[in-house]
XYZ file of C-alpha atoms in Angstrom:
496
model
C 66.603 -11.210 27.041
C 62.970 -10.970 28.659
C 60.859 -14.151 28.290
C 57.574 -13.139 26.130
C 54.067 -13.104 28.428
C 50.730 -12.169 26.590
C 48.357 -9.345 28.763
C 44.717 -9.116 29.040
C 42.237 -5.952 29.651
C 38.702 -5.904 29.858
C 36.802 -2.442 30.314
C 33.038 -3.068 31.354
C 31.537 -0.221 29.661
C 31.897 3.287 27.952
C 31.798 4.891 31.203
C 35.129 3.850 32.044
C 36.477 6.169 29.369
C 36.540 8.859 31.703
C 39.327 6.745 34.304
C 41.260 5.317 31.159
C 40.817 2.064 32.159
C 42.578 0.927 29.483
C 45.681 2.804 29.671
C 45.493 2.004 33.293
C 45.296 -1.619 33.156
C 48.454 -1.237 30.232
C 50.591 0.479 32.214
C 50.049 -1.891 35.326
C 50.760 -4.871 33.102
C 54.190 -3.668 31.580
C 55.348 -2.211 35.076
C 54.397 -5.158 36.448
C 56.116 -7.510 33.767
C 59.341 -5.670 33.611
C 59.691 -6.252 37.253
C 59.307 -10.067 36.735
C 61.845 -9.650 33.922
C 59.003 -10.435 31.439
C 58.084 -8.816 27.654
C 54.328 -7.773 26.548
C 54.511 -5.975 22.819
C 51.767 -4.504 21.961
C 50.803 -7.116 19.769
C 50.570 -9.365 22.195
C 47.789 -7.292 24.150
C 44.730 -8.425 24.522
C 41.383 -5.961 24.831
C 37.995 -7.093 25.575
C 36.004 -3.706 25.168
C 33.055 -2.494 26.956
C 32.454 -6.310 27.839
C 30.665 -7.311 31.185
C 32.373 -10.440 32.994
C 29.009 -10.474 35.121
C 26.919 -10.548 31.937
C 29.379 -12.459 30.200
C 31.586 -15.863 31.470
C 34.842 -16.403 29.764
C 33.995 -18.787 27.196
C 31.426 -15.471 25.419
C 34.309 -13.343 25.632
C 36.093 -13.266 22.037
C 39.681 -11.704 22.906
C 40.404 -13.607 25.943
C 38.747 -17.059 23.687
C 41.624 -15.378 20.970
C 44.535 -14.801 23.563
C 43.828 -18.435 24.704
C 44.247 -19.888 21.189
C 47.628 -17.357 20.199
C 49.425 -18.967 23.720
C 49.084 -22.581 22.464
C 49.947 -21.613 18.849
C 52.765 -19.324 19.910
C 54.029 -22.076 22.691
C 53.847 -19.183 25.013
C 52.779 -20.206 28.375
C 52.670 -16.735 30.572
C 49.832 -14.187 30.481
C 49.296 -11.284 33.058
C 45.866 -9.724 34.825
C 45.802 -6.578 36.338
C 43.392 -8.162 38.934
C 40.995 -10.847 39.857
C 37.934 -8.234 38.451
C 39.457 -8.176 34.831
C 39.328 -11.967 35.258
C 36.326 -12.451 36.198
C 33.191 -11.501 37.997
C 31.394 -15.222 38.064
C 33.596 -16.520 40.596
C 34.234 -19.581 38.724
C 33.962 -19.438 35.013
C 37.237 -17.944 34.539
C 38.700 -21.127 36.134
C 36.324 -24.016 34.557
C 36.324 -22.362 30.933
C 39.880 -20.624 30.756
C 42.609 -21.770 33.003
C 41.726 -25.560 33.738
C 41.136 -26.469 29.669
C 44.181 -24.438 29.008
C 46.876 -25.660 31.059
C 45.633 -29.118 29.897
C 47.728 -28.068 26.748
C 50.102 -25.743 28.294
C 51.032 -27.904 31.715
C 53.421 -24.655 32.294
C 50.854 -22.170 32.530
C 51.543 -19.519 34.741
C 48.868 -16.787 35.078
C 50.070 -13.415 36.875
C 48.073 -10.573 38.567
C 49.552 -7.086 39.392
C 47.815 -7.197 42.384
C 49.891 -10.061 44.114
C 53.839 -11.503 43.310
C 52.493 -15.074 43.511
C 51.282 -16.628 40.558
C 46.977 -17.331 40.356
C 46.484 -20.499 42.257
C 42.704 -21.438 41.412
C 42.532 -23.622 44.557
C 43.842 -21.015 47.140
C 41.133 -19.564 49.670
C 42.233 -16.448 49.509
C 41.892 -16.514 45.317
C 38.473 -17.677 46.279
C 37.813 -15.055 48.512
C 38.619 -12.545 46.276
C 36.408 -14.121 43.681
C 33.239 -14.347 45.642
C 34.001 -10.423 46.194
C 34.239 -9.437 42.983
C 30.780 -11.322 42.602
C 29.273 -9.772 45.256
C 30.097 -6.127 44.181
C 28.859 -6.876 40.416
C 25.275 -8.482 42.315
C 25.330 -5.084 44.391
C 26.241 -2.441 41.838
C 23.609 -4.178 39.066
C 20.851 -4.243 41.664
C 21.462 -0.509 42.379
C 21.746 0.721 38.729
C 18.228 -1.613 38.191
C 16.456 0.219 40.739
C 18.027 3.865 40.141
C 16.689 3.030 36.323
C 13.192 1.912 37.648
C 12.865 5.041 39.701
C 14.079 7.635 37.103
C 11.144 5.671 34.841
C 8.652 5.844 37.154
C 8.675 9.524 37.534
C 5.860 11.622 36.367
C 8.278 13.784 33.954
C 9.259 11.840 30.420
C 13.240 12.074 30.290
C 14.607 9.483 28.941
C 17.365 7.713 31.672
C 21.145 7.380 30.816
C 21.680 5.358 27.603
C 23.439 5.406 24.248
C 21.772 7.844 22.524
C 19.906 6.338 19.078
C 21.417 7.101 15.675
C 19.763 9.562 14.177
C 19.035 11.743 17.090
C 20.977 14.203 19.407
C 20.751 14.374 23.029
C 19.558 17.573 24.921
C 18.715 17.399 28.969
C 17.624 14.180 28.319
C 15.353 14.616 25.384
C 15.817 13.347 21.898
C 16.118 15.887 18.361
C 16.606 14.303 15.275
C 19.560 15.426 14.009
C 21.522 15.012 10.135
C 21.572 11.315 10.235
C 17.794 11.184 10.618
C 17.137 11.101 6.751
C 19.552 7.864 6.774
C 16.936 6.763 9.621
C 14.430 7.402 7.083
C 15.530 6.341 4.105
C 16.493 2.661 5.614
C 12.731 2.371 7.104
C 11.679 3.506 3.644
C 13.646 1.029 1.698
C 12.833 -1.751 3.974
C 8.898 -1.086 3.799
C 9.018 -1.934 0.011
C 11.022 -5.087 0.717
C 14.455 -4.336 0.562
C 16.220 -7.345 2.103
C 18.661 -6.084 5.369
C 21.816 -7.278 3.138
C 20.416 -4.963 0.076
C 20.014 -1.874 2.450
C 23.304 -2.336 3.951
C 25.038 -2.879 0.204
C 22.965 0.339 -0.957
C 24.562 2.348 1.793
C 27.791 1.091 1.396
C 27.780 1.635 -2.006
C 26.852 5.838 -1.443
C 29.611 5.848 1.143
C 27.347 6.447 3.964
C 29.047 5.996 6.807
C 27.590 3.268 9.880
C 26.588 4.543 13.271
C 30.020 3.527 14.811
C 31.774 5.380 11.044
C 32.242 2.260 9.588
C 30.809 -0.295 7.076
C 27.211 -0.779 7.119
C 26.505 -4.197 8.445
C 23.016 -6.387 8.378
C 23.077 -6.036 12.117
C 23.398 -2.578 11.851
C 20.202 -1.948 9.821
C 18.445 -4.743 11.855
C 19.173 -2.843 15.337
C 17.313 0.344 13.635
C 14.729 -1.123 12.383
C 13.750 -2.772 15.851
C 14.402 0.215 17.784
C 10.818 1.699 18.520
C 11.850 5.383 19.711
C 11.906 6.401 16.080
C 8.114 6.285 16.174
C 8.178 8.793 18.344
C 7.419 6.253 21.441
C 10.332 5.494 24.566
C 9.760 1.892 25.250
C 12.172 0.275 27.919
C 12.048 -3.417 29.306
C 14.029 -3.507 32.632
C 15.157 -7.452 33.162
C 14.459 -7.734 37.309
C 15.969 -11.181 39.016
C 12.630 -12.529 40.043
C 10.038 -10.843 38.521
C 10.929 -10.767 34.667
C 10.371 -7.928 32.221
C 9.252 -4.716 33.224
C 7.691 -2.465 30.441
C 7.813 1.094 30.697
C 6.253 3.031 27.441
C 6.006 6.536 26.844
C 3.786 7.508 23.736
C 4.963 10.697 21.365
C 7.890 11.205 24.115
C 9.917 13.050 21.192
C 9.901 13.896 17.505
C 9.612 11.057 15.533
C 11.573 9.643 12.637
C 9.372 7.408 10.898
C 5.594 6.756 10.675
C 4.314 4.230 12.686
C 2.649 2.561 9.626
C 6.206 2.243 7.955
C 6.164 -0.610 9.714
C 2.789 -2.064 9.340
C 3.710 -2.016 5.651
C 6.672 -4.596 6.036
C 4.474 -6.795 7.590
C 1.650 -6.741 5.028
C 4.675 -7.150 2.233
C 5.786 -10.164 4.262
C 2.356 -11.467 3.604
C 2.636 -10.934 0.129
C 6.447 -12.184 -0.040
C 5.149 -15.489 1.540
C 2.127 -16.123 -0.958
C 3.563 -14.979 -4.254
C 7.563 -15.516 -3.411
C 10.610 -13.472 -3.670
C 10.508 -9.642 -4.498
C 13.823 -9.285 -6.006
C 13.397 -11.259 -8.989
C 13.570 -11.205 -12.502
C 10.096 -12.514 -13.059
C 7.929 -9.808 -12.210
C 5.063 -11.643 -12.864
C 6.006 -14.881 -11.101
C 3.051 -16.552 -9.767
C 0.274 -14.329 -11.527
C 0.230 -15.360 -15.208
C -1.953 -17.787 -16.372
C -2.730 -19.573 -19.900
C -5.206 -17.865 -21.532
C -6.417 -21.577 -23.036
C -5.699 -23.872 -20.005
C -5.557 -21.303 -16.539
C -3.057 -23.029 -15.191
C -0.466 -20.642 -13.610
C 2.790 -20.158 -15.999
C 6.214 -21.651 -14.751
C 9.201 -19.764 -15.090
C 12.867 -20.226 -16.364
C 16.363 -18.937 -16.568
C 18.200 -20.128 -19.529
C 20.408 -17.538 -19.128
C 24.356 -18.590 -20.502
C 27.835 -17.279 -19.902
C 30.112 -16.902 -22.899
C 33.389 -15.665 -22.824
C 33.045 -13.234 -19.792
C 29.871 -11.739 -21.100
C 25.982 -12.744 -19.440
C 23.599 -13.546 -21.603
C 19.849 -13.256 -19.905
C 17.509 -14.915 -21.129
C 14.027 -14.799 -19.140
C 10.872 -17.586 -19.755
C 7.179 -18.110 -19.007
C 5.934 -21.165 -19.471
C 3.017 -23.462 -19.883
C 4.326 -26.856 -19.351
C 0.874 -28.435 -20.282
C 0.331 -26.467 -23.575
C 3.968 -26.868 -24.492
C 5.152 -23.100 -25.160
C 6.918 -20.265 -23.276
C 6.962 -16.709 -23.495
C 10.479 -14.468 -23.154
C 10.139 -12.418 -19.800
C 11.227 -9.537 -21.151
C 8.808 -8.884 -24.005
C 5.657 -9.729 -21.873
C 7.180 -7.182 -19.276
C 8.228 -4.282 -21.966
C 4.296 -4.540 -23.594
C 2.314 -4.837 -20.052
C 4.374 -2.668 -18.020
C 3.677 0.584 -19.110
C -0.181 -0.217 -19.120
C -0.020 -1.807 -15.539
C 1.713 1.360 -14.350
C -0.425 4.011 -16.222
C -3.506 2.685 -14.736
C -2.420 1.923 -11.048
C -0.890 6.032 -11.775
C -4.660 7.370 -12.323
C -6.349 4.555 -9.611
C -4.155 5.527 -6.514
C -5.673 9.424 -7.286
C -9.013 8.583 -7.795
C -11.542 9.187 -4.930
C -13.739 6.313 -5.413
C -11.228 3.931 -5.386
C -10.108 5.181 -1.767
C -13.694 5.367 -0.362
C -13.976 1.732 -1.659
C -10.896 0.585 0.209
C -12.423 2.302 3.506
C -16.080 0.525 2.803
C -13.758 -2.874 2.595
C -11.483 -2.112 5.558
C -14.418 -1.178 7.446
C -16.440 -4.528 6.399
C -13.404 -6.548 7.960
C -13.635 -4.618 11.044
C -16.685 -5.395 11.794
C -16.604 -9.061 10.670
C -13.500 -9.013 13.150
C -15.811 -7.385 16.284
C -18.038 -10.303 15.645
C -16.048 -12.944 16.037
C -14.118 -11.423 18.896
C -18.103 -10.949 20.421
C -18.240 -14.368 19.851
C -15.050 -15.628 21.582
C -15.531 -13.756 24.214
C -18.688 -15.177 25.095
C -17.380 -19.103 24.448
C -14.823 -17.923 26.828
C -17.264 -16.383 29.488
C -19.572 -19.580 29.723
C -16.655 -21.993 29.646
C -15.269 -19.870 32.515
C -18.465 -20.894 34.685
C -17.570 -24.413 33.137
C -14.642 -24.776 34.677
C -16.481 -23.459 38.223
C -18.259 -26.202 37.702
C -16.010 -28.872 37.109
C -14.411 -27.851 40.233
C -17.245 -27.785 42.253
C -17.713 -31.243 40.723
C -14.295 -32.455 41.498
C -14.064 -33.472 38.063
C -10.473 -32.471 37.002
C -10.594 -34.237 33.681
C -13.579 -32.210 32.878
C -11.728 -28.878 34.039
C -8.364 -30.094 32.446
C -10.611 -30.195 29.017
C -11.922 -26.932 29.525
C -8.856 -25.841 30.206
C -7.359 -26.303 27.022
C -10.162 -25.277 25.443
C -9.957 -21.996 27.031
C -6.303 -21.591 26.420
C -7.169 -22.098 22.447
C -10.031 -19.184 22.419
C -7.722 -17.141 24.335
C -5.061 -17.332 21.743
C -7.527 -16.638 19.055
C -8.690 -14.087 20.549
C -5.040 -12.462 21.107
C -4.425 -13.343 17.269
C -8.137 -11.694 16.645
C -6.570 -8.518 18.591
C -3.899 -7.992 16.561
C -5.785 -8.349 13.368
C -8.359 -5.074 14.972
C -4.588 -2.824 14.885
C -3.708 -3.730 11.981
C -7.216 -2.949 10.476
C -7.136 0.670 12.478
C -3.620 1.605 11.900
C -4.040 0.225 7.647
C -7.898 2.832 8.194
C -5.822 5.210 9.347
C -3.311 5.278 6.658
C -5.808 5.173 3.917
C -7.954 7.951 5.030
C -4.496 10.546 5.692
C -4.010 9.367 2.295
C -0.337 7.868 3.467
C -0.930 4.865 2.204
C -1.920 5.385 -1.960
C 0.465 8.600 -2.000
C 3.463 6.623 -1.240
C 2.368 4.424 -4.660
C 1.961 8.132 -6.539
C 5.056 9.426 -5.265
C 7.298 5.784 -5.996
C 5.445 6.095 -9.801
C 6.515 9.253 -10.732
C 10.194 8.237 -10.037
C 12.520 5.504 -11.319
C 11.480 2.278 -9.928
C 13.756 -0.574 -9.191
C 12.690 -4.246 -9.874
C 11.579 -4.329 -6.423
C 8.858 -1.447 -6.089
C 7.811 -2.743 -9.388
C 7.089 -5.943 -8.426
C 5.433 -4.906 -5.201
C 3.445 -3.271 -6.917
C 1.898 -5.641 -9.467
C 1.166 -8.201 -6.741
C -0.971 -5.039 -4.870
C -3.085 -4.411 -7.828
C -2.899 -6.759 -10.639
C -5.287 -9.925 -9.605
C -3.650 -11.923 -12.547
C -2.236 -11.956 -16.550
C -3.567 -14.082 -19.229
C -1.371 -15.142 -21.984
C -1.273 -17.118 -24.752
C 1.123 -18.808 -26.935
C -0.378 -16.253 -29.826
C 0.837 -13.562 -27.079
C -3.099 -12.975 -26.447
C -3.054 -10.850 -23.310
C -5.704 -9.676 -20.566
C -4.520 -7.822 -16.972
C -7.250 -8.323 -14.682
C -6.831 -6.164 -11.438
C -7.870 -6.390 -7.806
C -11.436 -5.004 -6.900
C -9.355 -4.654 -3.223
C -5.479 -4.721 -3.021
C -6.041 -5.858 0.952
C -8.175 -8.786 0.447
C -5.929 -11.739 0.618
C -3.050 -9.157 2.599
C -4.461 -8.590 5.491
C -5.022 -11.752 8.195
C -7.994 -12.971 9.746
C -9.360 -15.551 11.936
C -9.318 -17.912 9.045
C -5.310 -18.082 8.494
C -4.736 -19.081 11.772
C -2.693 -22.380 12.480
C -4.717 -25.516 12.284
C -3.249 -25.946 15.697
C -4.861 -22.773 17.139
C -8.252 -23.520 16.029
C -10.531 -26.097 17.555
């Protein structure tokens, strides 16, 4: 009977379809072990798919980690290679992070290659040799792929250079069409800009049977590599990683139909804001942090005395004053203010005043904004001649102070920046009337706990109640006055 070996295969990438690698390295492996009077099921098998061992050293690749562990569970101390390249590409990780730790517990380890009738000998030149040349042709064919991706880039014409093409979108001589799956684009950008979590997009899909990108269940890390994907604005944005220099950015603007808005995204980052100040969005307490006691102002506490009896949940919701000694049930203060909170954000978000008034505000910031970057700039200018100065001087304490100073206005500044495209892009919005129609359209339909709660901590400013159930809704003059950041907010650590 044939002595059991285990095999493994790695193919680099999906372009290696085309040559079966795969098959190939299989049918090597089994020729190859039937000649040494040797057994590989099936089973036994090991693929590492579309896995780099340049990118990758042995210890980050999962099924040849996995075939490790199986040999010293199994007792099985034989595994074939088709050839030093499905090994490795390192020239020495496979040895210091596969074969030396495992024939510490196997001391019978033998490790076979197609290639050659002796068994792998780590220590042998020729081994070696053939190591440093697989390393070699991995430094040589990655250098050439990173400058035949820089030069298609560089060209004048906007195609978009060989890649995976994004979900949602079909292919075409190199340009991008959204095709069926786009909606599924959209409605996972849509969900997420009213503060659906990752894990409550991917559940929500799963739970319609839509399939994922690679026709299987939807994963967080699914919806996560979407949602940071920036082609489905419309924009191509590569970053080529170069040995010495770093990054490269290429971006082409409107390079191809887009998806989503732009300011889809904005949004999540304003409701992050809001998440952060006023807490979690999926909760119960729709009103958590903006009730107060009509007789003492202090802001209501909440609690779940919610019980379990005999399989069935019984929910039971609280606000409550702690220093006036009475609480409220959730659900009754929700039922009575909801529909009034709703009908009057309904007729506000189509009112014409309302949106000139959010302009006149958004505008104000603005311009508070080019003031104070005015004003950093010019710190920045005459500390600049400062630190001419100082070296003039010879003083490099004083220029080591200025220094720092400098590096603090510069951050500001960059923090200033971002707080100008916010302010444009949030203008923008408001004035194409993209902004208050997506609160018209979400009214008019069924609204989840989420939207709703969104929505009160836009627009309602705060709710007085009383043990006597006395109420009073007071709503925001602005819904982007304490939403949008400024100069203020910025770390303690950032400011001088």
């Amino acid at each position: 009977m044939d002595k059991i070996a285990l095999g493994y295969i790695r193919r680099s990438s999906h372009k290696q379809l085309e040559n079966n690698s795969i098959e190939i390295q299989k049918q090597y492996i089994q020729e190859y072990a039937s000649r040494k009077q040797l057994h590989v099921p099936d089973e036994y098998l090991f693929i590492d798919d579309t896995t780099s061992a340049y990118k990758k050293k042995a210890n980050e690749r999962k099924e040849l980690m996995r075939l490790a562990e199986k040999m010293i569970e199994l007792d099985i101390s034989t595994v074939i290679f088709h050839d030093t390249s499905r090994m490795d590409r390192t020239g020495y990780s496979f040895t210091t992070q596969f074969y030396r730790p495992l024939i510490k517990k196997i001391p019978s380890l033998v490790v076979h290659l197609t290639t050659q009738d002796e068994p792998f000998d780590p220590e042998s030149t020729a081994m070696k040799m053939n190591f440093l040349l697989s390393e070699h042709e991995s430094v040589v064919k990655s250098e050439q792929a990173t400058a035949n991706l820089i030069k298609d880039l560089e060209n004048e014409s906007v195609y978009r250079p060989g890649a995976r093409t994004p979900y949602g979108y079909t292919q075409k001589d190199k340009n991008l069409f959204p095709n069926e799956n786009a909606e599924i684009v959209s409605f996972i950008f849509y969900l997420y800009s009213w503060g659906y979590s990752l894990q409550k997009i991917a559940f929500l899909l799963n739970e319609a049977d839509i399939p994922s990108p690679k026709g299987k269940k939807w994963a967080t890390s699914s919806i996560e590599n979407i949602l940071k994907n920036t082609v489905y604005t419309g924009d191509l944005t590569w970053q080529v990683y170069l040995q010495e220099e770093g990054k490269k950015h290429f971006i082409f603007e409107n390079a191809h139909e887009p998806i989503v808005d732009e300011f889809i995204i904005e949004l999540h980052q304003l409701n992050k804001s809001v998440q952060k100040k006023y807490g979690r969005l999926d909760t119960p307490f729709l009103f958590h942090k903006k009730v107060k006691c009509r007789d003492c102002h202090q802001v209501l506490v909440t609690q779940n005395g919610s019980t379990k009896n005999n399989a069935h949940n019984y929910q039971y919701y609280y606000y409550v004053c702690k220093k006036c000694n009475y609480k409220v049930a959730a659900t009754e203060v929700h039922e009575n203010l909801m529909p009034l909170i709703l009908d009057y954000i309904h007729r506000l978000v189509l009112q014409q005043d309302f949106k000139q008034q959010t302009l006149d505000f958004l505008m104000r910031m603005n311009k508070d904004v080019e003031v104070q970057v005015l004003n950093i700039e010019k710190k920045i200018s005459n500390l600049t001649q400062k630190t001419k100065i100082a070296q003039e001087l010879n003083d490099r304490e004083l220029e080591l102070e200025i220094l720092s100073f400098l590096e603090q206005y510069h951050c500001e500044l960059s923090n200033l920046h971002s707080v100008r495209v916010n302010l444009t892009k949030t203008h923008q919005a408001v004035v194409s009337n993209h902004f208050f129609s997506r609160f018209h359209n979400t009214l008019t339909h069924n609204m989840g706990g989420i939207e709703t709660r969104l929505i009160i901590l836009y627009f309602v400013d705060y709710i007085q109640l009383s043990s006597e159930f006395k109420t009073k809704i007071q709503y925001k003059m602005n819904i982007f006055d304490e939403f949008l950041p400024t100069i203020d907010e910025l770390p303690k650590s950032q400011k001088r």
